[in-house]
Short mmCIF file of C-alpha atoms in Angstrom, two decimals:
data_model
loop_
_atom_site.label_atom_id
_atom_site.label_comp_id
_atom_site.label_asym_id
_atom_site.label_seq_id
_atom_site.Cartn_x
_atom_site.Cartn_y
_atom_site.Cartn_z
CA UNK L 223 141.67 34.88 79.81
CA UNK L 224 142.90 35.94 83.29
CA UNK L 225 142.55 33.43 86.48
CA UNK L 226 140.14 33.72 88.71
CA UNK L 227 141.89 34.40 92.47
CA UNK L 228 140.20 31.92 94.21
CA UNK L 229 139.60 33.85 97.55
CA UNK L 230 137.56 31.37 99.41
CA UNK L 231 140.06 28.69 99.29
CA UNK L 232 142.85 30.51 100.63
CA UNK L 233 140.51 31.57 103.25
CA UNK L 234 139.69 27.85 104.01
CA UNK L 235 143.64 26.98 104.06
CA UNK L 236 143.81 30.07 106.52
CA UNK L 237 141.20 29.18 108.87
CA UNK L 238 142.83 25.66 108.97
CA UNK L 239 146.65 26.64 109.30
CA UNK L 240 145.42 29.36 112.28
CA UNK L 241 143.14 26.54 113.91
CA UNK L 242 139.93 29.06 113.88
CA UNK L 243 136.75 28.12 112.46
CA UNK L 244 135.17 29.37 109.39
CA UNK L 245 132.68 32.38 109.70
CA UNK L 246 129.92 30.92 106.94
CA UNK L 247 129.13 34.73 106.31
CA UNK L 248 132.41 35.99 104.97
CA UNK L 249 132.79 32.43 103.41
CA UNK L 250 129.65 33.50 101.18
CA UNK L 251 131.07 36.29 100.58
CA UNK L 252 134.53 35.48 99.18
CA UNK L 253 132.60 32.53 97.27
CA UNK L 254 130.24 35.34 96.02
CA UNK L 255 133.91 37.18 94.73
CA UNK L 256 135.15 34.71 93.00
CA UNK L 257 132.09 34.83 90.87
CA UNK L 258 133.23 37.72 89.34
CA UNK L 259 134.99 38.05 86.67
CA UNK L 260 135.99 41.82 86.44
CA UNK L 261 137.74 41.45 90.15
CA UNK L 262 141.17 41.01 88.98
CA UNK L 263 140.78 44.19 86.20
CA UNK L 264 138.58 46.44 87.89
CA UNK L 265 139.03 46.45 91.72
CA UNK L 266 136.58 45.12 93.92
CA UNK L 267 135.08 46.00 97.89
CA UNK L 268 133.60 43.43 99.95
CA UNK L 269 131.25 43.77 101.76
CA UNK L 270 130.87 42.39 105.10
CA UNK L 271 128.31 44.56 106.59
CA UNK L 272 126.88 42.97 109.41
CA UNK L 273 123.55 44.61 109.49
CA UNK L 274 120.84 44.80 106.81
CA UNK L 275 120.69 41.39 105.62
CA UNK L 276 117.08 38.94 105.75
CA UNK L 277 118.77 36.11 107.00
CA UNK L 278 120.64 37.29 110.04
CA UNK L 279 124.46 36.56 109.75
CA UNK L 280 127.86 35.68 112.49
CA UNK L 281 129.17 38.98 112.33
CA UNK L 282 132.76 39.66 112.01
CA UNK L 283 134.66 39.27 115.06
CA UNK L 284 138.34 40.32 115.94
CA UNK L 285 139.53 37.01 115.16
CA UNK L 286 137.58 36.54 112.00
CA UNK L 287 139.42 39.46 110.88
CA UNK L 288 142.88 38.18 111.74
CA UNK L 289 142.28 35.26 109.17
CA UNK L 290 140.28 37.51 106.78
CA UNK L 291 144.06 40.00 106.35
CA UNK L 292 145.84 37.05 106.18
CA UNK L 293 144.11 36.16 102.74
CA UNK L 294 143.32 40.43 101.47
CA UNK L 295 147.45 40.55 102.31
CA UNK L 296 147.93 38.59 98.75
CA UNK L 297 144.76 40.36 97.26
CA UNK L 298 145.68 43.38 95.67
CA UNK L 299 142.75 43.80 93.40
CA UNK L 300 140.69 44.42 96.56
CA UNK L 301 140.39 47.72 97.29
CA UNK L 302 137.64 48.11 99.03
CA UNK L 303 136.64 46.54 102.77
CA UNK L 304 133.12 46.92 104.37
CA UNK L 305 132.72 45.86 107.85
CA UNK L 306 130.23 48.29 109.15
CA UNK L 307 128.08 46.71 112.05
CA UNK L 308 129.98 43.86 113.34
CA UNK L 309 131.81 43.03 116.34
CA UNK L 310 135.41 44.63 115.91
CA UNK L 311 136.99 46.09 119.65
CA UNK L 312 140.41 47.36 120.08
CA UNK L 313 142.08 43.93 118.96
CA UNK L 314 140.71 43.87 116.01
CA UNK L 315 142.03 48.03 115.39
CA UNK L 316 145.29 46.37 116.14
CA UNK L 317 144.87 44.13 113.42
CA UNK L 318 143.51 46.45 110.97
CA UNK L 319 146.22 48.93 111.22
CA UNK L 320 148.98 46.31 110.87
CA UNK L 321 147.25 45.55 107.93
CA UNK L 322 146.76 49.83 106.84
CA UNK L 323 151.00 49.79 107.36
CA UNK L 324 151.53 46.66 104.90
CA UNK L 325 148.78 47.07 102.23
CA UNK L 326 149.62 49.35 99.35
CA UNK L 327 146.51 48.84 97.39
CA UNK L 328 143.29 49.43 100.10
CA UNK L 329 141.61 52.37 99.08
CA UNK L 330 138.17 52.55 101.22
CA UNK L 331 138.09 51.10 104.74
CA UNK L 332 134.02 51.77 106.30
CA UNK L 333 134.36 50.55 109.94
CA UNK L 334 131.36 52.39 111.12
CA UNK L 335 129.51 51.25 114.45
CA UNK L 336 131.35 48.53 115.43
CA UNK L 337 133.16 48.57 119.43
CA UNK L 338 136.34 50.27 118.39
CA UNK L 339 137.67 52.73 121.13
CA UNK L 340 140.20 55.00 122.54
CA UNK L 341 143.28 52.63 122.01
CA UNK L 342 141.83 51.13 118.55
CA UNK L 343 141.66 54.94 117.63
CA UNK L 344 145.24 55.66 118.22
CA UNK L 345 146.21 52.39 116.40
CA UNK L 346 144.45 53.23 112.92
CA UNK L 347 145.36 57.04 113.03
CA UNK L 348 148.82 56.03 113.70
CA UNK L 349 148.68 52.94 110.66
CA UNK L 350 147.58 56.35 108.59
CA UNK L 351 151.21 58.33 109.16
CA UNK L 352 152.49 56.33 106.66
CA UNK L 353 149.43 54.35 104.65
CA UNK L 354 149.83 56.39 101.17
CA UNK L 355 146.35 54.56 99.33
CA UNK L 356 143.58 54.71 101.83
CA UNK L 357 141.18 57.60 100.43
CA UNK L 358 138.07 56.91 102.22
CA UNK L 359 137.74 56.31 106.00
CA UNK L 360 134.48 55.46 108.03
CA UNK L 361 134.98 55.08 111.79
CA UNK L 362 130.99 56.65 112.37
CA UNK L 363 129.66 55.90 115.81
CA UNK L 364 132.68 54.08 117.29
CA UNK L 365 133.20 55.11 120.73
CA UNK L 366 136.67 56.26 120.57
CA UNK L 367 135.63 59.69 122.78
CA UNK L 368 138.19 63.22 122.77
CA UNK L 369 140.93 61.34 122.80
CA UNK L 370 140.79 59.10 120.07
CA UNK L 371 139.62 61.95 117.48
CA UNK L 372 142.53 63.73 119.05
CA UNK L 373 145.02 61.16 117.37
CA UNK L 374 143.24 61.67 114.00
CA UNK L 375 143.81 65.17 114.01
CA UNK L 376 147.53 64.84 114.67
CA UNK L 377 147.19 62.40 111.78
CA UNK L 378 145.79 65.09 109.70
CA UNK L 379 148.85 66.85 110.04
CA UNK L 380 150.59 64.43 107.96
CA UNK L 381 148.88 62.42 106.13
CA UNK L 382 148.19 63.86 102.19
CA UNK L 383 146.39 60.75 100.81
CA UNK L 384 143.24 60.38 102.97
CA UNK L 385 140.22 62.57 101.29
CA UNK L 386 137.63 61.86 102.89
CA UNK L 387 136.75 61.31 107.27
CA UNK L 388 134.18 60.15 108.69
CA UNK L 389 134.06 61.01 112.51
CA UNK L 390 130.52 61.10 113.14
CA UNK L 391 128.89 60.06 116.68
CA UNK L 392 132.05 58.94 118.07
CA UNK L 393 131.67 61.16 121.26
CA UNK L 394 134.34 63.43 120.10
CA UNK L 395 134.86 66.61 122.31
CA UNK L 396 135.70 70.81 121.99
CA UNK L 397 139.38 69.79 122.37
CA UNK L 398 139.27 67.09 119.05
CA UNK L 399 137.50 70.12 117.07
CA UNK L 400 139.47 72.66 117.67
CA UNK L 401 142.78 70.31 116.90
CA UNK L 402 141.14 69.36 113.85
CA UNK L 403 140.01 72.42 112.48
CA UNK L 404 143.58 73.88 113.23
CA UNK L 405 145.03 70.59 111.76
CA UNK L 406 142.75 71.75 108.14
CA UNK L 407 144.33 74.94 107.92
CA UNK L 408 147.13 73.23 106.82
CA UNK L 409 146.06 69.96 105.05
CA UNK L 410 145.22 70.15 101.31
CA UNK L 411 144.20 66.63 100.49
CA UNK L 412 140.75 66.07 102.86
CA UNK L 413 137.79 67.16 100.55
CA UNK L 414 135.03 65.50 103.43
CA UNK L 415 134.65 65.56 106.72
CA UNK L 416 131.77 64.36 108.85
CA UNK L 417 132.16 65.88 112.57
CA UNK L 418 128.20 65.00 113.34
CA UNK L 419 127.05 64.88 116.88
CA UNK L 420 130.18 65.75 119.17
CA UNK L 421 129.81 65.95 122.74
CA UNK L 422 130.17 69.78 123.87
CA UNK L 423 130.15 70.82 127.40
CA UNK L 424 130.06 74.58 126.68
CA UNK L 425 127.54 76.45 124.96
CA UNK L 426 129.85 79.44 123.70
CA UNK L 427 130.64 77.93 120.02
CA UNK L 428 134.07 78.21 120.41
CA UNK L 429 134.27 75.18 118.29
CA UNK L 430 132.26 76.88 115.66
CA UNK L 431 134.47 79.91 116.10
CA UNK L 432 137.23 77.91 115.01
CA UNK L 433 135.91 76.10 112.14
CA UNK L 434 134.78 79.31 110.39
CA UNK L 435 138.87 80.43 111.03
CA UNK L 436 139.85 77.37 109.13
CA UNK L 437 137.44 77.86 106.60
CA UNK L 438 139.01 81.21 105.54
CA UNK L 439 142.24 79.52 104.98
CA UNK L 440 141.55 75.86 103.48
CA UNK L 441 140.94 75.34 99.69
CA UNK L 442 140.12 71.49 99.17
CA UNK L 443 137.46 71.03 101.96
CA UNK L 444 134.61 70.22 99.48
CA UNK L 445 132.10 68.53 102.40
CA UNK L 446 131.61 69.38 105.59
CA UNK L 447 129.10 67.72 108.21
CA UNK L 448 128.11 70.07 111.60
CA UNK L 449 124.78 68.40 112.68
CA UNK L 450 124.15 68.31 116.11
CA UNK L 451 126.79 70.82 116.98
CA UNK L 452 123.49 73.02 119.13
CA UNK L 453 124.83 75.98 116.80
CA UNK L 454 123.08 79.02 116.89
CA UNK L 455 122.82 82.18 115.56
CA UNK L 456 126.10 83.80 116.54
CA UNK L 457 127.65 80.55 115.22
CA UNK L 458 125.77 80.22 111.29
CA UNK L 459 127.19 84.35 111.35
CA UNK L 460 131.09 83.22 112.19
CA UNK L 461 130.35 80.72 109.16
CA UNK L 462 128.55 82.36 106.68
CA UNK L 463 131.29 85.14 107.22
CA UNK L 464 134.26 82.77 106.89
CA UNK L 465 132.17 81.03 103.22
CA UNK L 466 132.58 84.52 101.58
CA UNK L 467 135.66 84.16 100.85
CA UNK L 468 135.50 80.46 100.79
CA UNK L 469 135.30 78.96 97.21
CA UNK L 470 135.92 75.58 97.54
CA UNK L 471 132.94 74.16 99.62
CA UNK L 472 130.39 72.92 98.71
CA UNK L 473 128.09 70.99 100.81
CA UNK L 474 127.37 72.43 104.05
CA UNK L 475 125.51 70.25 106.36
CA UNK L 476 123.99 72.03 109.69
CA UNK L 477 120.98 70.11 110.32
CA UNK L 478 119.62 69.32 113.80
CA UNK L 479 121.13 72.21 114.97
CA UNK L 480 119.57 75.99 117.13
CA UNK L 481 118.94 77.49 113.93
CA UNK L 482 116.57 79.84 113.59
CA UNK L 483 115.00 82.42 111.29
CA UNK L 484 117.89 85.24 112.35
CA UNK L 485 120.50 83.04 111.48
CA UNK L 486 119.03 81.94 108.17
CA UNK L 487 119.39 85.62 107.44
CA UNK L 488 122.83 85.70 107.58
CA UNK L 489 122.70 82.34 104.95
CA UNK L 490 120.01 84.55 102.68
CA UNK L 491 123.13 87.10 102.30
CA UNK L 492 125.73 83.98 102.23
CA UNK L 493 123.63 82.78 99.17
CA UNK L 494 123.57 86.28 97.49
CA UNK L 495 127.44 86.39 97.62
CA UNK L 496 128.52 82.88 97.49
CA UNK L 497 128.39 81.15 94.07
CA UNK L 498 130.18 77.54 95.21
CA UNK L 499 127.69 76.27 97.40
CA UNK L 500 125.80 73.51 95.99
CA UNK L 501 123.72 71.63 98.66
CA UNK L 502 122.88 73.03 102.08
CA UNK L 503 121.51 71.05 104.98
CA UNK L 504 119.23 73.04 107.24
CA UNK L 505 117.15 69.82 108.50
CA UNK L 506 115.45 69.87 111.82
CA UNK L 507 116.25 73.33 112.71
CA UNK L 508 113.60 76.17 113.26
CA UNK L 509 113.83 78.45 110.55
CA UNK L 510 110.01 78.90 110.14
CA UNK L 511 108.29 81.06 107.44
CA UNK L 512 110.58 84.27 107.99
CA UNK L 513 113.21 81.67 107.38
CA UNK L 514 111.91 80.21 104.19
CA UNK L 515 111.11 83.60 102.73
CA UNK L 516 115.15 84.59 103.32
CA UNK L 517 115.80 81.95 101.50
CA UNK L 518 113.32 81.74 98.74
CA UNK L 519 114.33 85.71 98.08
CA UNK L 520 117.85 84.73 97.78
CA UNK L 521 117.62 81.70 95.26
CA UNK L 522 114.94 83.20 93.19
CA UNK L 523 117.28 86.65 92.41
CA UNK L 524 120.64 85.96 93.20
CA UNK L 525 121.90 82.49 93.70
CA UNK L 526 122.57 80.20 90.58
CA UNK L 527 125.03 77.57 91.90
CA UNK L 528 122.48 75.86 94.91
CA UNK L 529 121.49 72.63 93.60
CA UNK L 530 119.86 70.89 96.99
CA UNK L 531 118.30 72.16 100.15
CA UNK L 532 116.61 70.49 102.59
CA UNK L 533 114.09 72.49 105.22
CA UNK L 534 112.85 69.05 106.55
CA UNK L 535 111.30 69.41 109.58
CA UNK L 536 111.75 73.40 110.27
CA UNK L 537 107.90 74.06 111.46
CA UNK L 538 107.35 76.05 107.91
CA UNK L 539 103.86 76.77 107.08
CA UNK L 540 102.16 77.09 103.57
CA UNK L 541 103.07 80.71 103.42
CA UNK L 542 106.80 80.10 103.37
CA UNK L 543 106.66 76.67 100.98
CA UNK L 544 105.14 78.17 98.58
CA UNK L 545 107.81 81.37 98.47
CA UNK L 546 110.18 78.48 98.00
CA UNK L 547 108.27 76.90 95.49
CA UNK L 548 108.02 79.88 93.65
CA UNK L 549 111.64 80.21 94.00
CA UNK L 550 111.99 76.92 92.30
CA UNK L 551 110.28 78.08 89.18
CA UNK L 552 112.52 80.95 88.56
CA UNK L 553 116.00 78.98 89.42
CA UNK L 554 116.95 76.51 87.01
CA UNK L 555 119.15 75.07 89.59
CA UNK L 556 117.66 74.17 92.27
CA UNK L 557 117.20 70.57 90.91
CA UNK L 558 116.59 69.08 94.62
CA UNK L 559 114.49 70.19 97.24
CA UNK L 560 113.36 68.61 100.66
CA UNK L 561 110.30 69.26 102.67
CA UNK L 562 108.61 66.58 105.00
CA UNK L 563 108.01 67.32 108.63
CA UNK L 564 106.60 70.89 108.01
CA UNK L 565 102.91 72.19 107.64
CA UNK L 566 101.78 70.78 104.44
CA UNK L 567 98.94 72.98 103.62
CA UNK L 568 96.54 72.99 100.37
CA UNK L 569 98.65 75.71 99.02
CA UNK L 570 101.75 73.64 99.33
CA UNK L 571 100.53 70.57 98.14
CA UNK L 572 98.69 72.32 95.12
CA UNK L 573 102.43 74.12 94.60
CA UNK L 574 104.47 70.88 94.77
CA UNK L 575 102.26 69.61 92.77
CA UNK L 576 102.12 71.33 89.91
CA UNK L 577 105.82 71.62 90.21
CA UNK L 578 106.25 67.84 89.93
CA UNK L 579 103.65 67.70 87.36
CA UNK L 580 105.29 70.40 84.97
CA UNK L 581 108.47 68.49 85.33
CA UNK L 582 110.14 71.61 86.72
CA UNK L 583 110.86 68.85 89.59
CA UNK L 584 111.81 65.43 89.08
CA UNK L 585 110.25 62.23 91.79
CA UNK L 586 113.56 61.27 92.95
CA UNK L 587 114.79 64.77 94.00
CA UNK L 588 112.07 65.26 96.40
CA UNK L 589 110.97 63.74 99.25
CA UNK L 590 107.05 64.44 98.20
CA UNK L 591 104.66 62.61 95.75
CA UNK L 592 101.24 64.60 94.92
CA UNK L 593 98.22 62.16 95.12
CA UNK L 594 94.33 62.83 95.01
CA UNK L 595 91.41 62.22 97.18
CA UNK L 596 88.07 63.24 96.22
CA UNK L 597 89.69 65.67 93.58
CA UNK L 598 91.95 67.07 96.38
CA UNK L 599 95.48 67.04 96.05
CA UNK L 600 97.76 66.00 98.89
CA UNK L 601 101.42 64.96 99.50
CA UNK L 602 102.69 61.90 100.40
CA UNK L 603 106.54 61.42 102.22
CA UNK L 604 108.68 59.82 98.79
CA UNK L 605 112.29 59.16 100.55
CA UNK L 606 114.82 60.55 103.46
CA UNK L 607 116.31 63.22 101.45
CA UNK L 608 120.07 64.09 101.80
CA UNK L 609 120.87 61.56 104.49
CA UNK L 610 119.39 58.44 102.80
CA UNK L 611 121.93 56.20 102.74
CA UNK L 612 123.88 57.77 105.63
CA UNK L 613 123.64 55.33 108.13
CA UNK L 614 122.19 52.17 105.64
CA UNK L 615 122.35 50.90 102.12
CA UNK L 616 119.32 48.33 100.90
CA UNK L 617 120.78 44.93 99.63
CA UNK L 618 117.49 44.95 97.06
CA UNK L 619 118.53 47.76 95.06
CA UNK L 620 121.81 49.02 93.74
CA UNK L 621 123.44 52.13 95.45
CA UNK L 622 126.65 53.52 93.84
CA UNK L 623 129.72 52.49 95.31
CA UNK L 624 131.39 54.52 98.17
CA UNK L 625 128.02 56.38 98.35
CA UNK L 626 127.22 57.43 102.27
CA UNK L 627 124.40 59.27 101.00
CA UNK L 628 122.14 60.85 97.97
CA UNK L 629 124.69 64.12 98.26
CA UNK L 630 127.44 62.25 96.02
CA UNK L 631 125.52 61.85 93.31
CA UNK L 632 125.39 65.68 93.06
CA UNK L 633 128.99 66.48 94.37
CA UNK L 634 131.75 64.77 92.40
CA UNK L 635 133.41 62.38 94.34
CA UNK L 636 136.68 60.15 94.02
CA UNK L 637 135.31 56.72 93.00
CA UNK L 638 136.54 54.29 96.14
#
């Protein structure tokens, strides 16, 4: 029988030998650890999340985390560290990535929202020139602006261990783009990106312009997140040209975007040709019904690899639902499909309906649930769809490991 590490003692002896007090929260939570039995054997992420939790908690601060290292430094059966939401700045970057350079074993960092910036930026990308175990990186909706995402794209250029980025609302610029697409023409381990909401002065797509480029040369990009890039037309045509000879992606994410029926056109032909794509993203665009019926044409004759699409909130009427509906019933497939925010007519909800009735489509790979008044049928709104657990997971149910959202249960995904 193997011995339990006993984590929350040598963070007590810690806390006393660098005269700061205990944090009760991350106390709980190495007490919590040393519950477990499989720790030592199997690996183990804590999580530290500050946000979420019925009982609000201290959140982790920068010197928290200095005592925290001190006791993960002798912890090598840890490979996992979750301190989304807390109270990290630049100091405690400086402390992490002292930590990234010494630890061999860390394999998923998620230090998303927290008050990281420019400086704290540099500090982590430059930890990840030589960190060789990291996999999975999370620094979503820290402020660390052009200039930080423009160190992570020089560390792109030499790192070959990190698979999977998350950049997302960090105020990232046209400059950090364009350096990171260029930086992916020539990196082969990243198989995820997120690149969600940057901050773009110009309207041109230039950025767009160059992502397509890089997408005609790189063969292990597997995930790919462009929401909120204000792409339009001109810019789903440089892509959809660029993913024909592409056959290694495959989740595209372009929601909250310019979209509009036109440029779905182009993705009707992409999905006629392409046979790697597996989920595609289109929420909160404007595709509409000419949109829908593009798309619905395209799955329903040609496609056979699309396995998720969501058309949330795209101002589709019955008319082009039901084309996708009907779609549905001739593509074994298309296992997932979400709807909410459009024009939920009788013929829609009498489609869906029967759909989810026939068992063609499954509850929990739709964001609809039929239900009757009066003998009429209507829909109800089930879940969030693709982005459920983007930003959140719920401490009362369980939500696989690593998961950022209900995509990685359909894509394959290194277990972090």
């Amino acid at each position: 029988m193997s011995v339990l590490p006993d984590l929350h003692l040598h963070y007590v002896q810690a806390c006393q030998n660098l005269s700061q007090p205990e944090n009760p929260f991350i106390a709980r939570v190495l007490q919590e650890a040393d519950k477990n039995e499989e720790i030592s054997t199997k690996g183990f992420t804590l999580k530290l999340a500050g946000n979420n939790h019925l009982v609000p908690v201290p959140r982790v601060t920068d010197d928290d985390l200095g005592v925290l290292v001190s006791v993960l430094g002798q912890a090598a059966f840890v490979t996992g560290l979750d301190l989304a939401y807390n109270l990290l700045t630049d100091a405690g970057a400086k402390t992490m990535a002292t930590f990234l350079q010494e630890n061999s074993t860390l394999r998923y960092l998620n230090l998303m929202f927290n008050d990281i910036g420019t400086s704290g930026a540099e500090l982590i990308a430059e930890a990840l020139h030589s960190n060789q175990s990291l996999v999975h990186l999370r620094m979503t909706g820290n402020k660390i602006g052009n200039q930080g995402g423009m160190f992570f794209a020089s560390m792109l250029k030499i790192n070959s261990t990190l698979e999977k980025l998350d950049l997302g609302d960090c105020d990232v610029g046209l400059q950090c783009l364009v350096a990171i697409a260029i930086a992916l023409t020539q990196n082969k381990s990243l198989k995820a990106i997120n690149l969600n909401r940057p901050l773009l002065s110009s309207r041109q797509e230039e950025t767009t312009v160059h992502i397509a480029r890089m997408l005609r040369s790189n063969s292990s990009l597997v995930e790919l997140h462009l929401g909120k890039h204000e792409m339009k037309n001109f810019g789903v045509e440089r892509l959809c040209e660029a993913l024909y000879k592409n056959s290694s992606l495959r989740y595209l994410d372009l929601s909250c975007n310019n979209i509009i029926c036109d440029g779905v056109k182009f993705l009707g032909e992409l999905l006629k040709r392409n046979q790697t794509l597996e989920i595609l993203d289109l929420n909160a665009n404007r595709i509409e019904d000419v949109g829908a019926i593009y798309l619905s044409e395209a799955l329903s004759k040609w496609n056979r690899s699309l396995q998720a699409l969501s058309i949330v909130s795209n101002n589709i009427t019955g008319k082009g639902l039901v084309a996708l509906a009907q779609a549905i019933q001739s593509n074994v497939k298309l296992s997932h499909i979400y709807i909410w925010g459009n024009k939920l007519d009788r013929s829609t909800c009498m489609a869906f309906s029967e759909l989810i009735g026939m068992g063609r489509l499954q509850l929990g790979c739709t964001d609809v649930a039929p239900y009757e008044v009066d003998g009429e049928v209507f829909l109800a709104e089930l879940s969030h769809g693709l982005g459920r657990h983007c930003y959140w997971a719920p401490r009362c149910t369980a939500v696989a490991p690593g998961a950022a959202n209900a995509s990685l249960e359909i894509v394959t995904a290194s277990e972090y």
